[in-house]
Tab-separated table of C-alpha atoms and ligand atoms in Angstrom:
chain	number	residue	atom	x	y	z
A	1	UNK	CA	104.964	265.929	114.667
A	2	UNK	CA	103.475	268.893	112.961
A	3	UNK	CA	101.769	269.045	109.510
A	4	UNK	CA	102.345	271.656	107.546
A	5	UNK	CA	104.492	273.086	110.520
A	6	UNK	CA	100.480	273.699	111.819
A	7	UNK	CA	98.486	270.528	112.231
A	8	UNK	CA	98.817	268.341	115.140
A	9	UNK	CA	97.777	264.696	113.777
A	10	UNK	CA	95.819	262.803	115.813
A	11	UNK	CA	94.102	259.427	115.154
A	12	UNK	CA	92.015	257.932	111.902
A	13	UNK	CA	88.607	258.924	111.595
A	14	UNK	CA	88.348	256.900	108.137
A	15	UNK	CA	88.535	256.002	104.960
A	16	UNK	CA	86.668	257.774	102.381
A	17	UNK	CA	86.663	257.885	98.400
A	18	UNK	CA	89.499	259.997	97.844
A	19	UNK	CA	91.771	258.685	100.290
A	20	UNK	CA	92.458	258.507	104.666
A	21	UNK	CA	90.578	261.512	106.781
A	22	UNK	CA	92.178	262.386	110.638
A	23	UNK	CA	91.398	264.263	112.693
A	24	UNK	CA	94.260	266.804	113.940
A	25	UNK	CA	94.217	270.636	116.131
A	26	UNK	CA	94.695	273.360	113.926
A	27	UNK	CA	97.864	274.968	116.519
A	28	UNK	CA	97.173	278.372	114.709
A	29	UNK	CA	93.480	278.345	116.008
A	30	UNK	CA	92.916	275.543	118.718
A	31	UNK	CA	89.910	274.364	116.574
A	32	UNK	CA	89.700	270.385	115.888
A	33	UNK	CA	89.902	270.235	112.195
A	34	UNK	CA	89.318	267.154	109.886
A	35	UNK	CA	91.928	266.769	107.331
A	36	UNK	CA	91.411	264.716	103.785
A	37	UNK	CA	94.335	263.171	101.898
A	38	UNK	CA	93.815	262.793	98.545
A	39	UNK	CA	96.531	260.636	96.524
A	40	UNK	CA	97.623	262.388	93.775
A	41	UNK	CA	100.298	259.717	92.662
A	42	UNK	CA	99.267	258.488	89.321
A	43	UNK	CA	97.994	261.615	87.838
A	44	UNK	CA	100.139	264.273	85.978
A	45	UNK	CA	101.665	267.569	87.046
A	46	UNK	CA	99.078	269.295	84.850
A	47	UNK	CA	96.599	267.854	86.797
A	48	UNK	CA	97.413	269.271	89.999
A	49	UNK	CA	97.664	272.779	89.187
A	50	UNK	CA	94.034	272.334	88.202
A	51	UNK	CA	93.416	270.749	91.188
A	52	UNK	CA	94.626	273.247	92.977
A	53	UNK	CA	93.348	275.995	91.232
A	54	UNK	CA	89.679	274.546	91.657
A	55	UNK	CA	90.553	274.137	95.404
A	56	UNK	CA	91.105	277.473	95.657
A	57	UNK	CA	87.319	277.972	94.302
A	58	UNK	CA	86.361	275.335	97.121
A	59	UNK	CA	87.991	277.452	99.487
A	60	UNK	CA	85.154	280.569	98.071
A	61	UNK	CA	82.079	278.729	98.988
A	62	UNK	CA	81.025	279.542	102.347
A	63	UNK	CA	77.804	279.399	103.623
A	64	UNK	CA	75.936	278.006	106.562
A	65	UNK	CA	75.033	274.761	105.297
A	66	UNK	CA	78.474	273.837	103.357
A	67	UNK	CA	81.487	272.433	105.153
A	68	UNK	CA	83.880	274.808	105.391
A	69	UNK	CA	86.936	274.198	103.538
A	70	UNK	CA	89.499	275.777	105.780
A	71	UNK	CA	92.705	275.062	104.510
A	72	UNK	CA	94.509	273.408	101.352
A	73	UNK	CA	98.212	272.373	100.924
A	74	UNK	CA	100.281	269.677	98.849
A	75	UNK	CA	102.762	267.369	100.766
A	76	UNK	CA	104.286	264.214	99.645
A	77	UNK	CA	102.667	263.363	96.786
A	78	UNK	CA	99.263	263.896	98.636
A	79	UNK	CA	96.700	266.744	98.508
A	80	UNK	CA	95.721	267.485	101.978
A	81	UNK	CA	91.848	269.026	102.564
A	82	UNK	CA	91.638	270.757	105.953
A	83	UNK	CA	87.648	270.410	107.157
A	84	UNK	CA	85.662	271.878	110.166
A	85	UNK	CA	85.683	268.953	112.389
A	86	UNK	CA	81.939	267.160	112.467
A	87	UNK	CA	80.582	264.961	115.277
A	88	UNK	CA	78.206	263.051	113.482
A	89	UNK	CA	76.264	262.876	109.673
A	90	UNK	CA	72.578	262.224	109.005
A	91	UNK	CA	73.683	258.290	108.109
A	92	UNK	CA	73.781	257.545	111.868
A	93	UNK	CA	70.628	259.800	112.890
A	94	UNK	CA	68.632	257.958	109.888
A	95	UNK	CA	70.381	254.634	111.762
A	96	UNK	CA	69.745	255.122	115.145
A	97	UNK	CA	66.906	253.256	116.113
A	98	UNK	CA	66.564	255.025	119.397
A	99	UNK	CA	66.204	258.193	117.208
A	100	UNK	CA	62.541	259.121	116.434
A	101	UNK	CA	62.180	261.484	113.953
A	102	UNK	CA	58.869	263.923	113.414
A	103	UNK	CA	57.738	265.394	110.384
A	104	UNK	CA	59.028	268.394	111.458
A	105	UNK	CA	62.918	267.134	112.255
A	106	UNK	CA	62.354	265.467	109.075
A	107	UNK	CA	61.665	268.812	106.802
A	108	UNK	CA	64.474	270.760	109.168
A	109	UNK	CA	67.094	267.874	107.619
A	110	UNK	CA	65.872	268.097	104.190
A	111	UNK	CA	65.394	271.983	104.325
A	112	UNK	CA	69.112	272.466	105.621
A	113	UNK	CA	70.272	269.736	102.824
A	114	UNK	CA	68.396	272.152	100.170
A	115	UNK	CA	69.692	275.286	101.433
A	116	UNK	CA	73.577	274.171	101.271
A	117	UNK	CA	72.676	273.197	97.775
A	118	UNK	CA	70.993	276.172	96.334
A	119	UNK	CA	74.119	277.922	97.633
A	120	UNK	CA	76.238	275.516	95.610
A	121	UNK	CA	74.072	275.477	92.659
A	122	UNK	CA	73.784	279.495	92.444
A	123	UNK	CA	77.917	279.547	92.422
A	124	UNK	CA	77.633	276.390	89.486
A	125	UNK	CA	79.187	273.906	91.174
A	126	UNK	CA	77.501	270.506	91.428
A	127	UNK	CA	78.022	267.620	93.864
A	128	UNK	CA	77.245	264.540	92.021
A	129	UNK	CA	78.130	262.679	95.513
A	130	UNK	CA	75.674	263.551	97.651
A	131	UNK	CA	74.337	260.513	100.406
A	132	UNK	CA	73.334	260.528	104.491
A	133	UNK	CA	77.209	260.241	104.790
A	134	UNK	CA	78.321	263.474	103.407
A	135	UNK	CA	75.573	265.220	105.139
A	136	UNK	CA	77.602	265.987	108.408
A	137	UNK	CA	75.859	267.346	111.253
A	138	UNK	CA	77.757	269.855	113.828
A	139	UNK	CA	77.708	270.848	117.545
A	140	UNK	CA	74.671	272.918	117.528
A	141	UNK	CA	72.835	270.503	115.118
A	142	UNK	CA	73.470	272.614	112.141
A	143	UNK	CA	73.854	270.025	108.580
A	144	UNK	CA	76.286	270.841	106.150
A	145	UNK	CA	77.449	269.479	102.952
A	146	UNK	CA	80.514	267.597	102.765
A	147	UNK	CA	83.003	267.046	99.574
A	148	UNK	CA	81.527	270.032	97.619
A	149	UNK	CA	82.997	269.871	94.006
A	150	UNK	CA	85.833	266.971	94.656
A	151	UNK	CA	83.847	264.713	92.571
A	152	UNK	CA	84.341	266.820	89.412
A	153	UNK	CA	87.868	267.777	90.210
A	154	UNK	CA	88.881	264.591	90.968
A	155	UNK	CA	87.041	262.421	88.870
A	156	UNK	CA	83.867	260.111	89.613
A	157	UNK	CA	84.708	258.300	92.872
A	158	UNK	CA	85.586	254.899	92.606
A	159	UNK	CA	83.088	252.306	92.299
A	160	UNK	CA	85.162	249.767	92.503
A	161	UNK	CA	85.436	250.447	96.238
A	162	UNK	CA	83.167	248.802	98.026
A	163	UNK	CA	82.710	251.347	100.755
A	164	UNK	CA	81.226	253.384	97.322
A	165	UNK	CA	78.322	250.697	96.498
A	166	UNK	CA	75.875	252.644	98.303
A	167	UNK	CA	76.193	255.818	95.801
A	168	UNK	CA	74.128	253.990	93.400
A	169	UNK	CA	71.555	254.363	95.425
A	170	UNK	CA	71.136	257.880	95.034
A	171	UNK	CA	72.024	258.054	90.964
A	172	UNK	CA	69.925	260.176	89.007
A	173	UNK	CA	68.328	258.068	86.081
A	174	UNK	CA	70.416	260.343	83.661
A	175	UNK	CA	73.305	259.154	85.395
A	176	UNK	CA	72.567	255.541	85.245
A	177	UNK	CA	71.659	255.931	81.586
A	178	UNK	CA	75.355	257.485	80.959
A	179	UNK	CA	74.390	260.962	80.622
A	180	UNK	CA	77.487	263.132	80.361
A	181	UNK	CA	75.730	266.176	79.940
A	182	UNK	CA	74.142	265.971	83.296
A	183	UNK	CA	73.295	269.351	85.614
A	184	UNK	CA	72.061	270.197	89.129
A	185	UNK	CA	69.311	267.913	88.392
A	186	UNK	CA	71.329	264.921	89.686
A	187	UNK	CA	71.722	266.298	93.144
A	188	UNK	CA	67.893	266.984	93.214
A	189	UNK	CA	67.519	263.435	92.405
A	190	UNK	CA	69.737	262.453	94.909
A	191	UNK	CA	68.262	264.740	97.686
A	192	UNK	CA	64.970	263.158	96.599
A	193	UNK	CA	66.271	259.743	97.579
A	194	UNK	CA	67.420	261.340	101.208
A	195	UNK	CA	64.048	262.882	102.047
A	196	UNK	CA	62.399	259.395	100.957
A	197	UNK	CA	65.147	257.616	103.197
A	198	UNK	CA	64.457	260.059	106.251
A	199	UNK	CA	61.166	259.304	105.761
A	200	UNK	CA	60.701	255.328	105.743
A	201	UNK	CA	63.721	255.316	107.985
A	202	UNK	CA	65.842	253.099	105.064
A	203	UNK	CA	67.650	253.548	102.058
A	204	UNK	CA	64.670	253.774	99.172
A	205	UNK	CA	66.049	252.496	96.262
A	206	UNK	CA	68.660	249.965	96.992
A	207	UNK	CA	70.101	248.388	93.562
A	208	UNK	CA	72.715	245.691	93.470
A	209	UNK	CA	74.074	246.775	90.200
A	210	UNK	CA	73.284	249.677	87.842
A	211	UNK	CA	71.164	248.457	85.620
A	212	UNK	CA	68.994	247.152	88.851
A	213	UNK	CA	69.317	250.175	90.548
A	214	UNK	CA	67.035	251.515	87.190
A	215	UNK	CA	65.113	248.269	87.828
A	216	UNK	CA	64.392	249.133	91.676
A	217	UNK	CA	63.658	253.099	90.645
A	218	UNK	CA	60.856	251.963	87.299
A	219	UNK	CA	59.414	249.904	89.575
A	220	UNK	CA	58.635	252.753	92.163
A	221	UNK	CA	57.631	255.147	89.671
A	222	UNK	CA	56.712	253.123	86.632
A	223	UNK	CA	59.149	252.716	83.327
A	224	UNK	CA	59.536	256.165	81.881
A	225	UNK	CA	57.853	255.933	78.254
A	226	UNK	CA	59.729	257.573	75.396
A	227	UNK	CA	56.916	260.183	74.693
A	228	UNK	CA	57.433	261.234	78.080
A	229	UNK	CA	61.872	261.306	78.016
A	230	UNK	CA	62.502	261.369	74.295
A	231	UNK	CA	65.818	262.289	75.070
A	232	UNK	CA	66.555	259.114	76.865
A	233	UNK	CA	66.519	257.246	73.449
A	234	UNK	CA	69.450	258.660	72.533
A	235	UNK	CA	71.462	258.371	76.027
A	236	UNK	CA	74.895	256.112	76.006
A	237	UNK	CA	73.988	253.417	77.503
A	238	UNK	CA	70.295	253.569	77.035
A	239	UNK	CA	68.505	249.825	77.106
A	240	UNK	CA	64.967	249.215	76.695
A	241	UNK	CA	63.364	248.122	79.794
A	242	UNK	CA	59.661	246.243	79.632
A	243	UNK	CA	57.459	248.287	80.920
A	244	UNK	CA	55.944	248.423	84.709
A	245	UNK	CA	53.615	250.921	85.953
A	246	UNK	CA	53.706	253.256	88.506
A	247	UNK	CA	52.250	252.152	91.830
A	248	UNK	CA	50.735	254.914	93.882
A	249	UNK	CA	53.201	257.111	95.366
A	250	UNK	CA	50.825	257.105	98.936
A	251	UNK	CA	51.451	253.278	99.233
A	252	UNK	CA	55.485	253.180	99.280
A	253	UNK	CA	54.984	256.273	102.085
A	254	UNK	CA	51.868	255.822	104.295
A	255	UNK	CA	52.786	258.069	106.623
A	256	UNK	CA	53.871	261.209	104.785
A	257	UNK	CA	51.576	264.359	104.540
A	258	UNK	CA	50.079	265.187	101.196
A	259	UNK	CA	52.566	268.097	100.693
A	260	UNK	CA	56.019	265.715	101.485
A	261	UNK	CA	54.479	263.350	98.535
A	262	UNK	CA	53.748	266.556	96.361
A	263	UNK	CA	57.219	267.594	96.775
A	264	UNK	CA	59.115	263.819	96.486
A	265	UNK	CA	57.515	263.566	93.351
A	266	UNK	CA	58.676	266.939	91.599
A	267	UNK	CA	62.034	265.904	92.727
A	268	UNK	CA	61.496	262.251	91.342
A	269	UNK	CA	60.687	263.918	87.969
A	270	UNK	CA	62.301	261.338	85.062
A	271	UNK	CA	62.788	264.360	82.612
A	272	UNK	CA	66.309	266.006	84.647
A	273	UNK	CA	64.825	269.514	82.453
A	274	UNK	CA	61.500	268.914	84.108
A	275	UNK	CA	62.441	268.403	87.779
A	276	UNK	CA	62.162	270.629	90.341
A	277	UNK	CA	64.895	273.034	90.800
A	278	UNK	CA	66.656	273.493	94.498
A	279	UNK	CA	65.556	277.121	94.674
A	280	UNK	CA	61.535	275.891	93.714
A	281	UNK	CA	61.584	272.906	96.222
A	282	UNK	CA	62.666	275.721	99.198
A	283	UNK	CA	59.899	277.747	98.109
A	284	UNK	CA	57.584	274.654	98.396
A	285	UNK	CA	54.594	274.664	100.379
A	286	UNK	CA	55.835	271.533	102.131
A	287	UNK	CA	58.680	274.241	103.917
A	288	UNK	CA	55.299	276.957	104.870
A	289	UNK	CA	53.310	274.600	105.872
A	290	UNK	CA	53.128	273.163	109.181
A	291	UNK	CA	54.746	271.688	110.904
A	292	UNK	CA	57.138	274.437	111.021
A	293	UNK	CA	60.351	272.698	110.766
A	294	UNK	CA	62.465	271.816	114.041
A	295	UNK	CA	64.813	274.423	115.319
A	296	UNK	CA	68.611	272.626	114.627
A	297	UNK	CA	69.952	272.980	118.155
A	298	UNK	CA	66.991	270.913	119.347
A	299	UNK	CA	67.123	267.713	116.606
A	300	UNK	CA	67.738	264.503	118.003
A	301	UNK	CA	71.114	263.254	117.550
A	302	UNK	CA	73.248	259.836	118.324
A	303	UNK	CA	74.159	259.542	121.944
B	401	LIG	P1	83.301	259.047	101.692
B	401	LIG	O1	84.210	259.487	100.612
B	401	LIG	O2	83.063	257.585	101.753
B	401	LIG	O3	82.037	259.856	101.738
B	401	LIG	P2	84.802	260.680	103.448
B	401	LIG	O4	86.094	260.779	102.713
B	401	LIG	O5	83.880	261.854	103.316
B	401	LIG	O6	84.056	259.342	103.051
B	401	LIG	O7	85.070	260.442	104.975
B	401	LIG	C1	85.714	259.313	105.506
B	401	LIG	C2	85.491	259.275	106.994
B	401	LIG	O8	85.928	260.481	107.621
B	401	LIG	C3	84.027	259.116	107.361
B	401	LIG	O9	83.915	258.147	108.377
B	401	LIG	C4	83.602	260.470	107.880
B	401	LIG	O10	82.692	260.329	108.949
B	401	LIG	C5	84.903	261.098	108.360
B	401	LIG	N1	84.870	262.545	108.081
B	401	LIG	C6	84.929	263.142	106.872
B	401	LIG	N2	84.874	264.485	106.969
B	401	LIG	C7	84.778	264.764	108.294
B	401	LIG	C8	84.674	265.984	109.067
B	401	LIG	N3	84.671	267.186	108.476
B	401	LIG	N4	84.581	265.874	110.403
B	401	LIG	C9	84.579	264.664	110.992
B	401	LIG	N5	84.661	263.494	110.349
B	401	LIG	C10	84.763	263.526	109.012
């Protein structure tokens, strides 16, 4: 049975945040696509018209390292996404342990991760979602963002899912604090946390709640002091934590070069006005440098 009177279904590739993804051929083109079904049930009328409206947006952005967003089309109560089809995301390359990973794979991932978000960024639309997960990796190596823009659109994903625990992970301290006035600096922060993860081959900061997930990140780079983020005083959900000190950067990542740490720690910047924009980490000497970073079609991927 046709979708759409276009989409041939085929079977579950999984569950995500907003609702069931399958995979399905696009009839009109022969591609494999991956299609997203967002449940629109409880929400109002109004509400989808914006939705839709912002899809259409979504449907602007295309650029090398952004998943295309192919098609969009309500049914049933449901909101369906139509997706490139992906083989695999950086989750199950950072996973593999059969996988070894160079400096200079690592700086081709985080350099591709940059560039789809610069592109994002310089159109004003934020992530707020990003993880290993949504970085999906295609045929010819290429890594593209996934879910561009459905967080705001659709509201914060829910963390009462526990398939969403390991977001918190890559929260931006703003975030945690209950910053709604948030920017791009929360996907820098977040991309911070991925280059540290491809780098000691494990999630970096992994807190069991929120307020230890601010717990886990002081303790790597030392209780921010309110001289240094006056503005966190005065953040919703702002508590006082006693103060720890930084330990050096060089011991949590013995084997990164001295221009990876420079650049991890402009991204770690507490101060979200302070840290490193996307466009000034790609213009980095970490990215001229050598290693020059690998060539896509010729990254190691899951067998
Ligand atoms: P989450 O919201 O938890 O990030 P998603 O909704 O993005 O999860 O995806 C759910 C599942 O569908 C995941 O297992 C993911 O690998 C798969 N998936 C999502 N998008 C694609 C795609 N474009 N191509 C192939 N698989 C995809």
């Amino acid at each position: 049975k046709k979708v759409a009177d276009r989409y041939l279904k085929r079977e579950v590739l999984g569950e995500g945040t907003y609702g069931v993804v399958y995979k399905a051929i696009d009839t009109k083109t022969g591609q494999i696509v991956a299609i997203k079904k967002i449940r629109l049930g409880k929400q109002k009328e109004g509400v989808n018209f914006t939705a839709l409206r912002e899809i259409k947006l979504l449907k602007e952005l295309k650029a090398p390292n952004i998943i295309e967003l192919t098609d969009a089309f309500p049914l049933k109560g449901n909101l369906h996404l139509v997706f490139e089809f992906m083989e695999t995301d950086l989750e199950a390359v950072i996973r593999d342990r059969n996988i070894f990973l160079s400096p200079a794979d690592i700086k081709s991932y985080i350099q591709m991760t940059l560039k789809g978000l610069s592109f994002c960024h310089r159109k004003w639309v934020l992530h707020r979602d990003m993880k290993p997960n949504n970085l999906l990796i295609g045929p010819n190596g290429q890594l593209k963002l996934a879910d561009f823009g459905l967080a705001r659109i659709f509201g914060s994903p829910d963390r009462k899912f526990t398939h969403q625990v390991f977001a918190r992970w890559y929260r931006a301290p703003e975030l945690l604090f209950g910053s709604k006035q948030y920017g791009s600096g929360v996907d820098v922060w977040a991309a911070a946390c991925i280059f540290a993860e491809l780098l000691l081959r494990r999630p970096f900061l992994q807190g069991t709640s929120d307020i230890d997930q601010l717990g886990k990140i002081f303790a790597a780079f030392g209780t921010p002091t309110s001289s240094q983020w006056p503005d966190m005083l005065y953040l919703p959900d702002y508590v006082e934590y006693q103060y720890v000190p930084a330990p050096p950067l060089r011991s949590l990542f013995p084997m990164a070069s001295d221009d990876a740490l420079d650049l991890l720690l402009k991204m770690f910047t507490y101060v979200p006005k302070a840290r490193i924009s996307v466009k000034q980490a790609l213009e980095h000497r970490y990215f001229s440098s050598a290693p020059p970073p690998t060539d896509p079609a010729k990254l190691p991927r899951p067998a």
